[in-house]
Structures are given as structure tokens and as C-alpha cells.
Amino acid sequence: MCGIIGIVGHSEVNQALYDGLTVLQHRGQDAAGIMTCDDDGKFFLRKDNGLVKDVFHTRHMIRLKGKMGIGHIRYPTAGCSTSAESQPFYVNSPFGIALAHNGNLTNTKVLKDELFQTDRRHLNTDSDSEVLLNVLAHELQNSSKLTPLPEDIFKAVAQVHRRCKGAYAAVAMISGVGVMAFRDPYGIRPAVIGKRETAQGTEYVVASESVAVDILDYELVRDIEPGECVFIDTKGNFYSQQCADNPIKSPCIFEYVYFARPDSMMDGISVHKSRMRMGTKLAHKIKREFPDHDIDVVIPIPDTSRSAALQLSYDLGVVYREGFIKNRYIGRTFIMPGQTMRKKSVRQKLNAIDLEFRGKNVLLVDDSIVRGTTSQQIVQMARDAGANKVYLASAAPPVRFPNVYGIDMPSANEFVAHDRSVEEISKELGVDWLVYQDLPDLVSAINKKSDVERFDTSCFDGEYITGDIDANYLYYIDAMRNDLSKQTSDKSNAVIELHNN
């Protein structure tokens, strides 16, 4: 999962890009990058592995000159995790184009062959984002103009949609021309538009989530529609066009379950309200399946489960308590590469407040359960703190299938729910009782009043909405992205970096 941002303003945008990336940090902690463009069309780039606050220092910010720019934060999915793969990426032909991408292309191998054999383009990394950039650059090169017009940009994106499969929300910058942003025809990954009026004219921002629009003091205009491309030129003129033949709004449901900040709006849906309704649905299921429950207290596993847990406790008529204190300086364990690092981070991240557990029957609430490693340790923390019984509720259904659209869920064998019944999962996690959200209830909780036609729920039901996923592809992506391959890749990268140093 990644976060993207792009701004076209009438004054320097470096600080705004930095601030926007900071509030999108939850979407990735592996690398960060900003590229700006000055009035002469010159690009300025700073990117590296690490958090936003660690990648950008005063000396870097001073060099990021210009009134338009794009930014990116990343955690690794497909490919390796070296700093060479941090974004934005850049090509000098045609025009000079930089791009940042959130998602995952599912036909990367085919596109790589096409780019070499037909388009005569060289790729320098294993990143599918570099592939997307070069496909876009090739299609823009078909324009005969020295400066592409909006119709040239829209025509190029239409060809990108025809060639590229999978999930992509992208923001790109053309030297001296402007910033463009587009989503795949299914709208799997989010992107929103904001604007504000200044004395010099209208300024625009595009970002993964509306929270970035809010904190920069822009007005949220709307979402970028699936298949749509928007373009803002250097003068602040805004253009948009639908570039896909048959767009179907099908956002990733896991955005609402876990990834997005609760104060974001995406595709017209409030993340916070969605999670509250997840809690209500879950409370109804507990009443059905455990009508004579002996739950004394509902405790959320911070942070993303709080909205659901609070509403669940209200609907269940059981007291809500904060039982875990979170270390704010430890990243999100779900998006950390490698099982060993995840295990180590859980104990560093959370600590139990004994008096909230001692002698009580506790219902822990989490947004989802993926590998189960974190859940096992948290359950043990609750028991060590003196809980009499430990129950666990998941606001999402069991994760049983790999995600291929940009979330780090590559291998079914790593899921605690893989080939296990709920009773077997309960035993594996060490809880006295386990309850999962039903998928229809999850969809209903999120899609109450929106125009979303369907959600991508593939990690729960194995139905891949792009229609191009088969067993061979799942085997391929598993081999690239499972924990064992990451550990091997990390060792190889360490050797390379040691040699280079």
C-alpha cells in the first residue's frame, strides 16, 4: 500500500507536499519521495528509504523548488525494497515525466516484454510503477506536439487503461506543463481532488485520502472517478475526462477496514461511519450466536478498531475501556516486511493496563486478522494481565485469499485462516471464543448510501474483479512477495549495499 499526492499552486509547494505525506504516513513507512518542478521546467528530487520526517531535512526542502510537485510514500509489495525503488520515478522522454503510483499491476511481465520489444524502453528496477510510467511515456510520445494538450494527455491515459491491468491510482507531472492524476477503470485504489482559492488564483491538490486535503486547508471537491483522468496545467486550469471504456466503481474494501484513516472520505463514504456500522453488525451477530454472553468489558486493539469497538460496546450494552497503551513511535506491524520484524514490533508497540483485564471476561476487538501473529501475542498479553476469559471479535471476515492489488497479503499459506475453520483459528490464536464479521454485513456496513457498484472483496472470497487472475499468477506473486522471499531479498540487498559502501 502506498500514498500519493500532487499539487499545482501559485507559490512554493514543497512544504505542503511534505505535510500531506506526513498525514498519509499510515499508508507506508518504507520510503518517501518528493519531486518538484520550477518555472523553467527543471525537476528537483529527494527520495530515500525511511519515514517522511527522516527522509526530508531542511537542506533537502530548500532544494525542492517550484510551484508544482508530486509526492509518494511506500511500503514494498511486488519487487524488492531498496531505495532505488522509492518514488517518484522519472523519464526524460518525452517532455520529462515523473510519476508516483499506488497499487499493483497484474500484467507487469507482459508489459515489460512489450516495453523492451516494441516500445524500445529500458527499465532500471523491478517496480511495476516504473512500468506504468514508461507505458504512459510511450503513449504520450505519440503526440506530435512539443507541448501536450489536455486531449493528448487523455488519449494517452485511455491507451494506458487498455494496456495496463490491475490496480493503479497514479499522479504524474510533466515538465513545464502540469500535473495529471488517474485511477484504473475499477477504481480499486483511492484518489481525491481538493481546491482552494487564493489571491493569485485557484490551487489544486490530488491525494490518496481526503485527510491530506483537509490538513492543507483545501476544500474537498470529489473523488477521481474510476477510469477518469484529471489534468491541472501550470496556470491552474482544471480539465477532466473519462478515459476508460467500461468503468465499474469497485474500490478495495480493505481500505475501509484497515488502511485508511478514520477521518477520511473515499468514494463518498466516511471511513469512521463505516467502521461504526461494522461494530453494530458485529454486535448483532454476537447477540445471535452468544445470546447469554458473559462479556464484562470491550477493549479495542488500537488504533483502527476503535470506531467499531466503541459502537459494538454501545449496541451490546457492555462497558468500553481502553486496555492497551500504544507506543506512537512504532510503525504499523501489518505493513512491516518479514514475520520476525512483526513479532518483535508487537511487544514494542502495545502494553496492557492490568486493572482493565484482571479477573474480567474481555472481548478484544480488532479490525481484521491476517497472519494472526499479532493477535496471538495480544491475546497472551491479555491473559498475562489477569483476564479471566479472552474473546476476540474481528470487524472483517476471515482473510483466506491473496491480495493482488497492492496490499501485502501475497501468500495464502501465511494466513491464520488458511485451511482452518473458525474453531481451529480460535484454538490457534489461544482465545476462548472467536467471532468474525460476515461478508454481506461488512459490505452493507460500508456501502450504505454510496454509488459504489461493488467492492473488491477478493481477500475474503477469492473473486478477483479484474478477471485476469489465475493459479499461475498467484504462484508467481507468492514467490515474489512471501516472507521467505523477502528475507532472502533483504539479505541480498544488504550484501549489495555493504559492497557499495
Coordinates of C-alpha atoms in Angstrom, one line a residue:
M1 CA 0.0 0.0 0.0
C2 CA 1.2 3.5 -0.8
G3 CA 0.2 7.1 -0.6
I4 CA 0.3 9.7 -3.4
I5 CA -0.1 13.5 -3.5
G6 CA 0.2 16.1 -6.2
I7 CA -0.2 19.9 -6.0
V8 CA -0.3 22.7 -8.6
G9 CA -0.1 26.1 -6.8
H10 CA 0.9 29.7 -7.2
S11 CA 3.6 29.6 -4.6
E12 CA 6.2 27.1 -3.5
V13 CA 4.7 23.7 -2.8
N14 CA 7.5 21.8 -1.0
Q15 CA 6.2 22.3 2.5
A16 CA 2.6 21.4 1.5
L17 CA 3.8 18.2 -0.1
Y18 CA 5.8 17.3 3.0
D19 CA 2.8 18.0 5.3
G20 CA 0.5 16.0 3.0
L21 CA 2.8 13.0 3.0
T22 CA 3.1 13.2 6.8
V23 CA -0.6 12.6 7.3
L24 CA -0.6 9.8 4.7
Q25 CA 2.3 8.1 6.5
H26 CA 0.0 5.3 7.7
R27 CA -0.2 4.1 4.1
G28 CA 3.5 3.2 4.1
Q29 CA 6.6 3.5 6.2
D30 CA 9.3 2.1 3.9
A31 CA 10.2 5.0 1.7
A32 CA 9.2 8.6 0.8
G33 CA 9.9 10.9 -2.0
I34 CA 9.0 14.4 -3.4
M35 CA 9.7 15.8 -6.9
T36 CA 9.0 19.4 -7.7
C37 CA 9.2 21.5 -10.9
D38 CA 10.2 25.1 -11.2
D39 CA 9.1 27.7 -13.7
D40 CA 11.9 26.8 -16.1
G41 CA 10.8 23.2 -16.2
K42 CA 13.6 21.8 -14.1
F43 CA 12.9 18.9 -11.8
F44 CA 14.1 18.6 -8.2
L45 CA 14.0 15.2 -6.5
R46 CA 14.6 13.9 -3.0
K47 CA 13.7 10.3 -2.1
D48 CA 15.0 7.6 0.2
N49 CA 14.1 4.7 2.5
G50 CA 12.5 5.8 5.8
L51 CA 9.7 7.9 7.3
V52 CA 8.8 11.3 5.9
K53 CA 10.4 13.1 8.9
D54 CA 13.7 11.2 8.4
V55 CA 13.9 11.4 4.6
F56 CA 13.5 15.2 4.3
H57 CA 15.7 17.6 6.2
T58 CA 16.0 21.4 5.8
R59 CA 18.7 21.1 3.2
H60 CA 16.5 18.9 1.1
M61 CA 13.5 21.0 1.4
I62 CA 15.4 24.2 0.3
R63 CA 16.4 22.4 -2.9
L64 CA 12.8 21.3 -3.7
K65 CA 11.9 24.4 -5.7
G66 CA 8.8 25.0 -7.7
K67 CA 5.1 25.7 -7.7
M68 CA 4.0 22.2 -8.6
G69 CA 5.1 18.8 -7.4
I70 CA 4.2 15.2 -6.6
G71 CA 5.0 13.0 -3.6
H72 CA 4.9 9.4 -2.6
I73 CA 5.2 7.2 0.5
R74 CA 5.6 3.5 0.1
Y75 CA 5.8 0.1 1.6
P76 CA 7.1 -2.7 -0.6
T77 CA 4.7 -5.1 -2.3
A78 CA 5.9 -6.6 -5.6
G79 CA 9.7 -6.3 -6.2
C80 CA 12.4 -5.6 -3.7
S81 CA 12.7 -2.8 -1.1
T82 CA 15.8 -1.0 -2.0
S83 CA 15.9 2.8 -2.1
A84 CA 16.3 2.6 -5.9
E85 CA 12.6 1.7 -6.0
S86 CA 11.4 4.6 -3.9
Q87 CA 9.2 7.0 -5.8
P88 CA 8.6 9.2 -7.7
F89 CA 10.1 7.7 -10.8
Y90 CA 11.3 9.9 -13.8
V91 CA 11.9 9.5 -17.5
N92 CA 13.3 12.3 -19.7
S93 CA 11.4 11.4 -22.8
P94 CA 9.1 12.7 -23.9
F95 CA 8.9 16.1 -22.3
G96 CA 10.2 14.9 -18.9
I97 CA 7.7 13.0 -16.8
A98 CA 7.7 12.0 -13.2
L99 CA 5.1 9.5 -11.7
A100 CA 4.1 8.2 -8.3
H101 CA 1.8 5.1 -8.1
N102 CA -0.4 3.3 -5.5
G103 CA -1.5 -0.2 -6.4
N104 CA -0.2 -3.2 -8.3
L105 CA -0.2 -4.0 -12.0
T106 CA -1.2 -7.7 -12.6
N107 CA 0.3 -7.9 -16.1
T108 CA 3.7 -6.5 -15.3
K109 CA 5.6 -9.3 -17.0
V110 CA 3.8 -8.9 -20.3
L111 CA 4.2 -5.1 -20.2
K112 CA 8.0 -5.4 -19.5
D113 CA 8.3 -7.5 -22.7
E114 CA 6.3 -5.0 -24.7
L115 CA 8.3 -2.1 -23.4
F116 CA 11.5 -3.7 -24.5
Q117 CA 10.5 -5.5 -27.7
T118 CA 8.1 -2.9 -29.1
D119 CA 8.4 0.4 -27.3
R120 CA 12.2 0.2 -27.1
R121 CA 12.3 1.4 -23.5
H122 CA 14.7 0.5 -20.7
L123 CA 13.6 -0.4 -17.2
N124 CA 16.0 0.1 -14.3
T125 CA 14.1 -1.6 -11.4
D126 CA 11.7 -4.4 -10.8
S127 CA 9.0 -1.9 -9.8
D128 CA 5.6 -2.1 -11.6
S129 CA 5.4 1.7 -11.0
E130 CA 8.3 2.2 -13.4
V131 CA 6.5 0.0 -15.9
L132 CA 3.4 2.2 -15.6
L133 CA 5.4 5.4 -16.1
N134 CA 7.1 4.0 -19.2
V135 CA 3.8 2.9 -20.7
L136 CA 2.4 6.4 -20.1
A137 CA 5.5 8.0 -21.5
H138 CA 5.3 5.8 -24.6
E139 CA 1.7 6.7 -25.2
L140 CA 2.4 10.5 -24.7
Q141 CA 5.2 10.2 -27.2
N142 CA 2.7 9.6 -29.9
S143 CA 1.7 13.2 -29.7
S144 CA 3.4 15.3 -32.4
K145 CA 3.3 18.5 -30.3
L146 CA 6.2 20.0 -28.4
T147 CA 3.8 20.7 -25.5
P148 CA 1.0 18.1 -25.0
L149 CA -2.6 19.5 -24.7
P150 CA -5.3 18.1 -22.4
E151 CA -6.7 16.0 -25.3
D152 CA -3.2 14.4 -25.9
I153 CA -3.0 13.5 -22.2
F154 CA -6.4 12.0 -22.1
K155 CA -5.7 10.0 -25.2
A156 CA -2.5 8.6 -23.7
V157 CA -4.3 7.6 -20.5
A158 CA -7.0 5.8 -22.5
Q159 CA -4.2 3.7 -24.0
V160 CA -2.8 3.1 -20.6
H161 CA -6.1 1.7 -19.5
R162 CA -6.2 -0.6 -22.5
R163 CA -2.7 -1.9 -21.8
C164 CA -2.4 -2.0 -18.0
K165 CA -4.3 -4.4 -15.9
G166 CA -4.7 -4.4 -12.1
A167 CA -4.9 -1.6 -9.6
Y168 CA -3.4 1.9 -10.0
A169 CA -4.1 5.3 -8.7
A170 CA -1.3 7.5 -10.1
V171 CA -0.2 11.1 -10.1
A172 CA 2.2 12.3 -12.8
M173 CA 4.0 15.6 -13.5
I174 CA 5.0 16.8 -17.0
S175 CA 7.9 19.3 -17.0
G176 CA 6.6 22.8 -17.6
V177 CA 3.1 21.5 -18.4
G178 CA 1.2 20.4 -15.3
V179 CA 0.1 17.6 -13.1
M180 CA -2.2 14.7 -14.0
A181 CA -3.8 12.0 -12.0
F182 CA -5.8 8.9 -12.9
R183 CA -7.4 5.8 -11.5
D184 CA -7.8 2.3 -13.0
P185 CA -11.2 1.5 -14.6
Y186 CA -12.3 -0.3 -11.4
G187 CA -11.2 2.5 -9.0
I188 CA -9.6 -0.1 -6.8
R189 CA -7.2 2.4 -5.2
P190 CA -8.5 5.8 -3.9
A191 CA -7.7 9.3 -5.1
V192 CA -9.5 12.6 -4.3
I193 CA -9.4 16.2 -5.6
G194 CA -9.2 19.3 -3.5
K195 CA -9.0 23.0 -4.4
R196 CA -8.7 26.4 -2.7
E197 CA -8.9 30.0 -3.9
T198 CA -6.0 32.3 -3.4
A199 CA -5.3 35.9 -4.4
Q200 CA -3.2 34.6 -7.3
G201 CA -5.9 32.1 -8.5
T202 CA -7.1 28.6 -7.8
E203 CA -4.8 25.9 -6.5
Y204 CA -5.4 22.1 -6.7
V205 CA -4.3 19.1 -4.8
V206 CA -4.9 15.4 -5.6
A207 CA -4.2 12.8 -2.9
S208 CA -4.9 9.2 -1.8
E209 CA -7.2 10.3 1.0
S210 CA -9.2 13.4 1.9
V211 CA -7.4 13.8 5.2
A212 CA -4.5 15.3 3.2
V213 CA -6.8 17.7 1.6
D214 CA -8.2 18.7 5.0
I215 CA -4.9 19.4 6.7
L216 CA -3.6 21.5 3.8
D217 CA -6.7 23.7 4.1
Y218 CA -8.1 22.8 0.7
E219 CA -11.8 22.1 0.0
L220 CA -12.6 18.5 -0.9
V221 CA -14.2 18.7 -4.3
R222 CA -14.8 15.0 -5.2
D223 CA -13.1 11.7 -5.9
I224 CA -11.4 10.9 -9.1
E225 CA -13.8 8.5 -10.8
P226 CA -12.7 5.0 -11.9
G227 CA -11.1 5.4 -15.4
E228 CA -11.0 9.2 -15.2
C229 CA -8.0 11.4 -15.7
V230 CA -7.7 14.9 -14.3
F231 CA -5.2 17.4 -15.5
I232 CA -4.2 20.8 -14.0
D233 CA -1.9 23.0 -16.1
T234 CA 0.7 25.3 -14.6
K235 CA -1.7 28.2 -14.7
G236 CA -4.2 26.4 -12.6
N237 CA -6.7 25.4 -15.3
F238 CA -8.5 22.2 -14.5
Y239 CA -9.5 19.5 -17.1
S240 CA -11.0 16.1 -16.7
Q241 CA -12.2 13.3 -18.9
Q242 CA -13.4 9.7 -18.6
C243 CA -10.8 7.6 -20.4
A244 CA -12.0 4.1 -19.8
D245 CA -14.4 2.2 -22.0
N246 CA -16.4 0.4 -19.3
P247 CA -15.5 1.8 -15.8
I248 CA -17.0 0.0 -12.8
K249 CA -16.6 1.6 -9.4
S250 CA -15.2 -1.3 -7.3
P251 CA -12.9 0.1 -4.5
C252 CA -10.9 -2.1 -2.3
I253 CA -13.0 -2.9 0.8
F254 CA -9.8 -3.3 2.9
E255 CA -9.3 0.4 2.6
Y256 CA -12.3 1.0 4.9
V257 CA -11.5 -2.0 7.2
Y258 CA -7.9 -1.1 8.0
F259 CA -5.8 1.1 5.7
A260 CA -7.5 4.5 5.5
R261 CA -7.6 7.0 8.4
P262 CA -11.0 7.2 10.1
D263 CA -11.2 10.9 9.3
S264 CA -11.0 10.3 5.6
M265 CA -13.8 10.3 3.0
M266 CA -13.3 8.0 0.0
D267 CA -15.7 7.4 -2.9
G268 CA -18.3 9.4 -0.9
I269 CA -18.0 7.1 2.1
S270 CA -17.0 8.1 5.6
V271 CA -14.4 5.6 6.9
H272 CA -15.3 6.4 10.5
K273 CA -19.1 5.9 9.9
S274 CA -18.3 2.6 8.1
R275 CA -16.4 1.3 11.0
M276 CA -19.1 2.3 13.4
R277 CA -21.6 0.3 11.3
M278 CA -19.2 -2.6 11.3
G279 CA -19.4 -2.6 15.1
T280 CA -23.2 -2.6 15.0
K281 CA -23.3 -5.5 12.6
L282 CA -20.8 -7.4 14.7
A283 CA -22.8 -6.7 17.9
H284 CA -25.9 -8.2 16.2
K285 CA -24.0 -11.3 15.3
I286 CA -22.7 -11.7 18.9
K287 CA -26.3 -11.4 20.2
R288 CA -27.4 -14.1 17.7
E289 CA -24.5 -16.6 18.4
F290 CA -23.7 -15.8 22.0
P291 CA -27.0 -14.5 23.5
D292 CA -26.1 -15.4 27.0
H293 CA -22.6 -14.0 26.8
D294 CA -20.7 -13.1 29.9
I295 CA -18.6 -10.3 28.5
D296 CA -17.6 -7.8 31.1
V297 CA -15.7 -5.3 29.0
V298 CA -15.0 -4.5 25.3
I299 CA -11.4 -3.4 24.6
P300 CA -10.2 -2.3 21.2
I301 CA -6.8 -3.3 19.7
P302 CA -5.6 0.2 18.8
D303 CA -5.9 2.1 16.6
T304 CA -8.0 1.2 13.6
S305 CA -10.6 -0.9 15.6
R306 CA -11.6 1.9 17.9
S307 CA -14.6 3.1 15.9
A308 CA -16.0 -0.4 15.5
A309 CA -15.3 -1.4 19.2
L310 CA -16.9 1.7 20.6
Q311 CA -20.1 1.2 18.6
L312 CA -20.1 -2.5 19.3
S313 CA -20.0 -1.9 23.1
Y314 CA -22.8 0.5 22.9
D315 CA -25.1 -1.9 20.9
L316 CA -24.1 -4.8 23.1
G317 CA -24.7 -2.9 26.3
V318 CA -21.2 -3.7 27.7
V319 CA -18.8 -1.2 29.1
Y320 CA -16.0 0.1 26.8
R321 CA -12.5 0.5 28.1
E322 CA -9.0 1.4 26.7
G323 CA -6.9 -1.5 27.8
F324 CA -3.8 -1.1 25.7
I325 CA -1.4 1.8 25.6
K326 CA 0.3 2.3 22.2
N327 CA 3.8 3.4 21.6
R328 CA 3.4 6.1 18.9
Y329 CA 6.9 5.7 17.6
I330 CA 6.5 2.1 16.4
G331 CA 5.0 1.6 12.9
R332 CA 2.1 -0.5 11.8
T333 CA 3.0 -4.1 12.2
F334 CA 0.8 -5.4 9.5
I335 CA 2.8 -3.5 6.8
M336 CA 6.2 -4.4 8.1
P337 CA 8.1 -6.9 5.9
G338 CA 9.0 -10.2 7.5
Q339 CA 7.5 -12.2 10.3
T340 CA 10.4 -11.7 12.7
M341 CA 10.1 -7.9 12.5
R342 CA 6.4 -8.1 13.0
K343 CA 6.7 -10.3 16.1
K344 CA 9.4 -8.0 17.6
S345 CA 7.3 -4.9 17.0
V346 CA 4.1 -6.0 18.7
R347 CA 5.7 -6.1 22.1
Q348 CA 7.3 -2.7 21.5
K349 CA 4.1 -1.2 20.3
L350 CA 1.5 -2.3 22.9
N351 CA 1.4 -2.6 26.6
A352 CA -1.6 -3.8 28.6
I353 CA -3.2 -1.9 31.6
D354 CA -3.6 -4.7 34.1
L355 CA -6.5 -3.3 36.0
E356 CA -8.7 -3.3 32.9
F357 CA -8.1 -7.0 32.4
R358 CA -7.7 -8.6 35.9
G359 CA -10.4 -11.0 36.7
K360 CA -12.6 -10.0 33.8
N361 CA -14.1 -11.7 30.7
V362 CA -12.7 -9.5 28.0
L363 CA -13.8 -9.1 24.4
L364 CA -11.0 -7.8 22.3
V365 CA -12.0 -6.1 19.0
D366 CA -9.7 -5.9 16.0
D367 CA -10.3 -4.6 12.5
S368 CA -9.1 -7.8 10.9
I369 CA -7.0 -10.9 11.5
V370 CA -4.5 -11.6 8.7
R371 CA -1.4 -13.7 9.7
G372 CA -2.5 -14.0 13.3
T373 CA 0.9 -13.3 14.7
T374 CA -0.1 -10.0 16.3
S375 CA -3.4 -11.4 17.6
Q376 CA -1.6 -14.4 19.3
Q377 CA 0.7 -12.0 21.2
I378 CA -2.1 -9.6 22.2
V379 CA -4.3 -12.4 23.5
Q380 CA -1.3 -13.6 25.6
M381 CA -0.8 -10.1 26.9
A382 CA -4.4 -10.0 28.0
R383 CA -4.0 -13.3 29.8
D384 CA -0.7 -12.2 31.4
A385 CA -2.6 -9.0 32.6
G386 CA -5.0 -11.3 34.5
A387 CA -8.0 -11.7 32.2
N388 CA -10.3 -14.5 33.2
K389 CA -11.5 -15.2 29.7
V390 CA -10.4 -13.7 26.4
Y391 CA -12.8 -13.4 23.5
L392 CA -11.8 -11.9 20.1
A393 CA -14.0 -10.2 17.5
S394 CA -12.9 -9.3 14.0
A395 CA -14.7 -6.5 12.2
A396 CA -13.8 -8.2 8.9
P397 CA -14.4 -11.8 7.7
P398 CA -11.5 -14.3 7.7
V399 CA -8.7 -13.4 5.2
R400 CA -8.3 -16.5 3.2
F401 CA -7.1 -15.4 -0.3
P402 CA -4.1 -13.4 -1.5
N403 CA -4.5 -9.8 -2.4
V404 CA -3.0 -8.9 -5.8
Y405 CA -4.0 -5.2 -6.0
G406 CA -1.3 -3.6 -3.8
I407 CA -1.8 -4.9 -0.3
D408 CA 0.9 -7.1 1.3
M409 CA -1.2 -10.3 1.5
P410 CA 0.6 -12.4 -1.1
S411 CA 0.6 -15.9 0.3
A412 CA -2.4 -17.8 1.5
N413 CA -0.1 -20.1 3.4
E414 CA 0.8 -17.2 5.7
F415 CA -2.9 -16.5 6.7
V416 CA -4.1 -17.9 10.0
A417 CA -7.4 -18.7 8.4
H418 CA -5.9 -20.7 5.6
D419 CA -7.5 -24.2 5.5
R420 CA -8.8 -23.7 9.1
S421 CA -12.3 -23.5 10.5
V422 CA -13.3 -20.7 12.9
E423 CA -12.9 -23.2 15.8
E424 CA -9.4 -24.2 14.6
I425 CA -8.4 -20.5 14.2
S426 CA -9.7 -19.8 17.7
K427 CA -7.5 -22.6 19.1
E428 CA -4.5 -21.3 17.1
L429 CA -4.9 -17.8 18.5
G430 CA -5.5 -19.0 22.0
V431 CA -8.9 -17.4 22.6
D432 CA -11.9 -18.8 24.4
W433 CA -14.3 -17.7 21.6
L434 CA -13.8 -16.1 18.2
V435 CA -16.3 -14.3 16.1
Y436 CA -15.8 -12.9 12.6
Q437 CA -17.9 -10.4 10.6
D438 CA -20.0 -11.9 7.8
L439 CA -19.1 -10.6 4.4
P440 CA -22.6 -9.4 3.4
D441 CA -22.7 -7.5 6.7
L442 CA -19.3 -5.9 6.0
V443 CA -20.4 -4.7 2.5
S444 CA -23.7 -3.4 3.9
A445 CA -21.9 -1.5 6.7
I446 CA -19.7 0.3 4.2
N447 CA -22.0 0.7 1.2
K448 CA -25.0 2.3 2.9
K449 CA -25.6 5.3 0.7
S450 CA -22.9 5.4 -1.9
D451 CA -22.9 4.8 -5.6
V452 CA -20.3 2.0 -5.4
E453 CA -21.4 -0.8 -7.7
R454 CA -19.4 -3.4 -5.9
F455 CA -16.3 -3.7 -3.8
D456 CA -13.1 -5.7 -4.3
T457 CA -13.5 -8.3 -1.6
S458 CA -11.0 -10.8 -3.1
C459 CA -9.0 -11.3 0.1
F460 CA -12.2 -12.7 1.7
D461 CA -13.9 -14.5 -1.2
G462 CA -11.3 -15.1 -3.8
E463 CA -13.2 -13.2 -6.5
Y464 CA -10.8 -11.0 -8.4
I465 CA -12.7 -8.2 -10.1
T466 CA -10.2 -7.6 -12.9
G467 CA -10.9 -11.1 -14.2
D468 CA -7.2 -11.8 -15.1
I469 CA -6.0 -13.7 -12.0
D470 CA -5.3 -17.4 -12.3
A471 CA -3.4 -20.0 -10.3
N472 CA -0.2 -19.3 -12.2
Y473 CA -0.3 -15.6 -11.3
L474 CA -1.0 -16.4 -7.7
Y475 CA 2.0 -18.7 -7.6
Y476 CA 4.2 -16.0 -9.3
I477 CA 3.2 -13.3 -6.9
D478 CA 3.6 -15.6 -3.9
A479 CA 7.1 -16.4 -4.9
M480 CA 7.9 -12.7 -5.2
R481 CA 6.3 -11.5 -2.0
N482 CA 6.1 -14.1 0.7
D483 CA 8.0 -13.7 3.9
L484 CA 10.7 -16.2 2.9
S485 CA 11.4 -14.4 -0.3
K486 CA 11.5 -11.1 1.5
Q487 CA 14.1 -12.4 3.9
T488 CA 16.2 -13.7 1.1
S489 CA 15.9 -10.4 -0.8
D490 CA 16.8 -8.4 2.3
K491 CA 20.0 -10.4 2.7
S492 CA 20.9 -9.9 -0.9
N493 CA 20.2 -6.1 -0.7
A494 CA 22.3 -5.9 2.5
V495 CA 25.2 -7.6 0.7
I496 CA 24.8 -5.2 -2.3
E497 CA 24.7 -2.1 0.0
L498 CA 27.7 -3.3 2.0
H499 CA 29.6 -3.8 -1.2
N500 CA 28.7 -0.4 -2.5
N501 CA 29.7 1.2 0.8

